Short mmCIF file of C-alpha atoms in Angstrom, two decimals:
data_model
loop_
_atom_site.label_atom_id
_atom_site.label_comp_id
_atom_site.label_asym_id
_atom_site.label_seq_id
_atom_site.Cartn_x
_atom_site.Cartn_y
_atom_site.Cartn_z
CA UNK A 20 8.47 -10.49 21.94
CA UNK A 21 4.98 -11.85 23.32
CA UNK A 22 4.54 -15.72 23.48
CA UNK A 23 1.82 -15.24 20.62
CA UNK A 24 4.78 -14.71 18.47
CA UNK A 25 7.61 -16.28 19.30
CA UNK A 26 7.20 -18.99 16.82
CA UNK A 27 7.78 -16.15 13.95
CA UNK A 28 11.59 -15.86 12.97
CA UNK A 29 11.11 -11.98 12.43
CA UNK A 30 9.64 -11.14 16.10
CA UNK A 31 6.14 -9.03 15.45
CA UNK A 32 7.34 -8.36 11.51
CA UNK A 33 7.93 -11.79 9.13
CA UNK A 34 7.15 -12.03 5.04
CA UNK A 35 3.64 -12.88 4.73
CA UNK A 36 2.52 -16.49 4.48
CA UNK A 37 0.89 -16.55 0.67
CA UNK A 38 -2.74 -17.89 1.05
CA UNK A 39 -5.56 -18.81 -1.56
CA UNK A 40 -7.85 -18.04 1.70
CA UNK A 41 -11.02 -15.73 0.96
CA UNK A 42 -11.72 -17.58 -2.18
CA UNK A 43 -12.03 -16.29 -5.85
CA UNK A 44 -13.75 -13.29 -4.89
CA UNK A 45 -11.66 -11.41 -2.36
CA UNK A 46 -10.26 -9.45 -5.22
CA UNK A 47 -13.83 -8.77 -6.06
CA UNK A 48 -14.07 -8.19 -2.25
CA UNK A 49 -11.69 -5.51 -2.00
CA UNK A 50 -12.31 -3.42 -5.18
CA UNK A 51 -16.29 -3.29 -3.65
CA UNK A 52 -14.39 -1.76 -0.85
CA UNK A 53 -12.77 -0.03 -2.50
CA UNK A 54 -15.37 1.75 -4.76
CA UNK A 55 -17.31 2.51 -1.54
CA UNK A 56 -14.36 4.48 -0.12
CA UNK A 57 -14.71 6.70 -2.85
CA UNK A 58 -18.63 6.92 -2.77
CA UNK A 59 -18.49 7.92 0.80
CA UNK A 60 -15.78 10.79 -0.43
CA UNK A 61 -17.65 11.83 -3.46
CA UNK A 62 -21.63 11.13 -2.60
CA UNK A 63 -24.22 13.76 -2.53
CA UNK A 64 -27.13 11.71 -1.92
CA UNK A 65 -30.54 12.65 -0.12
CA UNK A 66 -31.07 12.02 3.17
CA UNK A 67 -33.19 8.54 3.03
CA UNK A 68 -30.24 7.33 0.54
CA UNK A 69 -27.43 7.88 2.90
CA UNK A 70 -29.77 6.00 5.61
CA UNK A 71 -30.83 3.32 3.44
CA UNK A 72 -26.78 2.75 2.99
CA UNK A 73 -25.67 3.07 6.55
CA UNK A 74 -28.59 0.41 7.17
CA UNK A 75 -26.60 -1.91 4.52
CA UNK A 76 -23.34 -1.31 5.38
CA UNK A 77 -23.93 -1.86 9.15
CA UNK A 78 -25.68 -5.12 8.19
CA UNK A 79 -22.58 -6.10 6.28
CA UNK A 80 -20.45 -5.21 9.68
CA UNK A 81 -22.83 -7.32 11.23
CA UNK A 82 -22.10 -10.28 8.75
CA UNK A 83 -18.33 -10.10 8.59
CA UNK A 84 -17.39 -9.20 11.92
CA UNK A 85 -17.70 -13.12 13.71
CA UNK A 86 -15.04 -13.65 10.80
CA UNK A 87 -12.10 -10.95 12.16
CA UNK A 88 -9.23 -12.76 12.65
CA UNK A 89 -5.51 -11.45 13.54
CA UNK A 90 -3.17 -10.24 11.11
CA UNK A 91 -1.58 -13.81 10.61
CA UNK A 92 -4.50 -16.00 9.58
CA UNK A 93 -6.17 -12.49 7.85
CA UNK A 94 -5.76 -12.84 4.03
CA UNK A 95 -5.76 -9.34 3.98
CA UNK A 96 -2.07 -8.66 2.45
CA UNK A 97 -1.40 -12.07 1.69
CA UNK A 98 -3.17 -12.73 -1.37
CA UNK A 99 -0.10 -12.92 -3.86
CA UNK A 100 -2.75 -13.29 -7.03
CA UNK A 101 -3.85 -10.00 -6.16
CA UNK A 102 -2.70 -6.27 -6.65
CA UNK A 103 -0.67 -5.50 -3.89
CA UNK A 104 -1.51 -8.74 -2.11
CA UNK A 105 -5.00 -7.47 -1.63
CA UNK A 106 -4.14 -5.32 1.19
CA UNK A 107 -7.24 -2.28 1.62
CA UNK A 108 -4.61 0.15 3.41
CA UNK A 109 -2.51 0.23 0.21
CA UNK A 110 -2.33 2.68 -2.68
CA UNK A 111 -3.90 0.44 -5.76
CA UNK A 112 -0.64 0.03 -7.83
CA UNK A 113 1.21 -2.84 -10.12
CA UNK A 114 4.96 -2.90 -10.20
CA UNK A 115 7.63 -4.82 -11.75
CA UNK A 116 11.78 -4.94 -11.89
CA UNK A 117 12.88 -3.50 -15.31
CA UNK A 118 16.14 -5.19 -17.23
CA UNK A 119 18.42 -2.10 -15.48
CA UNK A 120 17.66 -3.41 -12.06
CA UNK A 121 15.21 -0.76 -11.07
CA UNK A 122 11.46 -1.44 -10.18
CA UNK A 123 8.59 1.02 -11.87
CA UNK A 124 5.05 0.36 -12.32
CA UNK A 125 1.31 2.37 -12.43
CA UNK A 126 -0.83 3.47 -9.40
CA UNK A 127 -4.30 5.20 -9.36
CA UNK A 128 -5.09 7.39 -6.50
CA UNK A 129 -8.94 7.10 -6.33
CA UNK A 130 -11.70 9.30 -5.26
CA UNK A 131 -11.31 8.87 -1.55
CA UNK A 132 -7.14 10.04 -1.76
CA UNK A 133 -8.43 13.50 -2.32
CA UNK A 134 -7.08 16.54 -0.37
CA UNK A 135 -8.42 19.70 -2.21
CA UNK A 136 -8.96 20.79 -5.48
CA UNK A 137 -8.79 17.19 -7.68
CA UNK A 138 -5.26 17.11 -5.95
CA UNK A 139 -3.92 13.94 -4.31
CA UNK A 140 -3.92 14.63 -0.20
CA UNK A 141 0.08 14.55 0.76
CA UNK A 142 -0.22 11.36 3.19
CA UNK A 143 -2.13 9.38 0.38
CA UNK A 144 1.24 10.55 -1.43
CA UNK A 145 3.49 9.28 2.06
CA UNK A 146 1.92 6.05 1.98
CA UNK A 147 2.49 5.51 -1.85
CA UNK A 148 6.21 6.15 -1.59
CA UNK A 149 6.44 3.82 1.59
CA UNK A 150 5.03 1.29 -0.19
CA UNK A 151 6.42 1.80 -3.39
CA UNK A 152 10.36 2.09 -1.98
CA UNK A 153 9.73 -0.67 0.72
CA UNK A 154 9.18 -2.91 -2.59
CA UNK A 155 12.11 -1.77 -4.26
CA UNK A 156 14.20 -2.43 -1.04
CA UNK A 157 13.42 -5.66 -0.57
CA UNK A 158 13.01 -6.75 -3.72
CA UNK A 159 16.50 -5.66 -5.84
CA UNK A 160 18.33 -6.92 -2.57
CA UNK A 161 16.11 -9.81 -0.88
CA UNK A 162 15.69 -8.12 2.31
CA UNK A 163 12.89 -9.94 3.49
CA UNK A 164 12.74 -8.10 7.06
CA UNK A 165 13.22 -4.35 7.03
CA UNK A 166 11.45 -1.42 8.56
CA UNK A 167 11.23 2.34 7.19
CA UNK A 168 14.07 4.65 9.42
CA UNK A 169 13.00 7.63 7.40
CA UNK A 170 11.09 8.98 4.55
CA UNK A 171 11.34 12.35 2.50
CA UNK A 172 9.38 13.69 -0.11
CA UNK A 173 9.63 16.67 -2.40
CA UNK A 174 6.33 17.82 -3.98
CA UNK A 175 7.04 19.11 -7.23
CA UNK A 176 3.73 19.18 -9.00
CA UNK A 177 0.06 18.68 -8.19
CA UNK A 178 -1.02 15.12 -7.97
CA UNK A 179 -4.08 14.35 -9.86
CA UNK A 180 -6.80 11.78 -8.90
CA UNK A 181 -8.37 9.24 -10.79
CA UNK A 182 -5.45 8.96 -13.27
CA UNK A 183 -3.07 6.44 -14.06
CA UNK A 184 0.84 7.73 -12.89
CA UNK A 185 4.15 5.91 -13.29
CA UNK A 186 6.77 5.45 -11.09
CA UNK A 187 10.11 4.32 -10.98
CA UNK A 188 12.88 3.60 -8.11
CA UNK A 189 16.04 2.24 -7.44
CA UNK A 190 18.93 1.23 -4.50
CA UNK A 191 21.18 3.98 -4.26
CA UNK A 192 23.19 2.37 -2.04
CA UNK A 193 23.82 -0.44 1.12
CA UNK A 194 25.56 -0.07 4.27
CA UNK A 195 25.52 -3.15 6.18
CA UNK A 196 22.01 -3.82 7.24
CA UNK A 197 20.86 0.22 6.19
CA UNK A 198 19.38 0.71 2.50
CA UNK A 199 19.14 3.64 0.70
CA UNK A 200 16.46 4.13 -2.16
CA UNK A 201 15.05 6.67 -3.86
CA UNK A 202 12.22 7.23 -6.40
CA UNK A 203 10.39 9.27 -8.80
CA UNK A 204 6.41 9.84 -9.51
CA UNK A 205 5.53 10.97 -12.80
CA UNK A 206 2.41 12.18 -15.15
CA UNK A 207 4.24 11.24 -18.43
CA UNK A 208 6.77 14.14 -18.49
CA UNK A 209 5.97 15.69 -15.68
CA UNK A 210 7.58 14.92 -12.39
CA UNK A 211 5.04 15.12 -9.81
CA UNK A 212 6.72 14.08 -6.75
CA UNK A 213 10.21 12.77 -5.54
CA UNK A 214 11.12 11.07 -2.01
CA UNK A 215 14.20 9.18 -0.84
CA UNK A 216 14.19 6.51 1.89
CA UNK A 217 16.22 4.71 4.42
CA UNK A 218 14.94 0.56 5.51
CA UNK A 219 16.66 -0.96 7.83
CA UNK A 220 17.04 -4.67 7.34
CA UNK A 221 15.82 -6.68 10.71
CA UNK A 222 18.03 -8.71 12.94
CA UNK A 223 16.11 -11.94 13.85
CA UNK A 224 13.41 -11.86 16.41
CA UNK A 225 13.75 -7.80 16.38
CA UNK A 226 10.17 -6.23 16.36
#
C-alpha cells in the first residue's frame, strides 16, 4: 500500500466518493465523448475534414489537460446522477434490482463497440458482463470491496450494435468472502450471450 493511499480503508480499491463535481454538464460532457468515439469508428470524411477535426480535438486536449487529476478527485465514475456514474470506459447501460432479488436493465453498444459485420466486438461484450455482474455482486449482497477472480462467457448469438438489449443476473451462490453470479444478455427472445463470474470480496487495506 503506497503512503498516497493509506488513508483509504480498501488499500488501492474503496466505493467511490459521490461528487456533484464537473457541474451540470458532465453528462453532456461524456455523451459528446461519447458520440465522437463512434464518429472516429464510422467517419468517411475527406481529407481537409479529418484535419480540420484533429486541429479541434487537439485544441480541446490542449484545454482540458491542466485539469487531469487522479482517479480520487476525477469525477469520472463518481457522478451517481449519471448513467453508470459517468464513467467513459463503461458500456452505456441502466440497471435496477427487480422484486425477485435479481438485477436487469438495458445497454446500447454504440458505433465504436463494433468488431465486424454490425456485430458487437467480444471484449466490448467482456467488459459489459464485468460490469454488469460486478453490479449484481455488490449490490444483492452489499459487498462494497470485491475484485473479479474470473469471468466466462458463452456466445450464443450475434450481438447487434446500435440497439437497445436487456439483461438480467443474479447470486448463485456465497462462500465466505467468494461470490458466484451469473447472467444472461438478450434481444427480446433471443439469448445473445451468457457468462458466469466469480468476485472476491476484499479484506481491508488489500489492493
Amino acid at each position: 500500500m503506497t503512503s498516497e493511499h493509506a488513508k483509504h480503508p480498501g488499500g488501492g480499491f474503496n466505493p467511490p466518493v459521490p461528487t456533484t463535481k464537473g457541474g451540470p454538464d458532465y453528462g453532456r460532457f461524456i455523451d459528446a465523448v461519447r458520440k465522437l468515439q463512434d464518429h472516429a469508428r464510422a467517419v468517411d470524411a475527406p481529407n481537409g475534414i479529418i484535419t480540420e477535426a484533429a486541429n479541434m480535438l487537439e485544441k480541446v486536449s490542449a484545454l482540458l489537460s491542466p485539469f487531469d487529476a487522479d482517479e480520487w478527485e476525477s469525477p469520472s465514475g463518481r457522478r451517481m446522477d449519471l448513467p453508470v456514474r459517468g464513467n467513459i470506459l463503461t458500456i452505456p447501460l441502466e440497471s435496477r434490482k427487480t422484486e425477485d432479488g435479481r438485477m436487469a436493465g438495458t445497454a446500447r453498444f454504440g458505433r465504436f463497440h463494433l468488431g465486424r459485420n454490425g456485430a458487437v466486438h467480444g471484449g466490448s461484450l467482456g467488459m459489459l458482463f464485468d460490469t454488469v455482474l460486478g453490479l449484481t455482486a455488490s449490490v444483492l449482497t452489499g459487498s462494497r470491496r470485491q475484485r473479479t477472480a474470473y469471468l466466462k462467457i458463452d456466445y450464443r448469438n450475434i450481438v447487434p450494435i446500435e440497439k437497445e438489449l436487456q439483461f438480467d443476473a443474479g447470486i448463485d451462490r456465497i462462500d465466505g468472502r467468494k461470490i458466484f453470479v451469473s447472467g444472461r444478455l438478450t434481444d427480446g427472445d433471443t439469448l445473445l450471450t451468457e457468462a458466469d463470474a466469480l468476485f472476491v470480496q476484499l479484506k481491508p487495506g488489500q489492493p
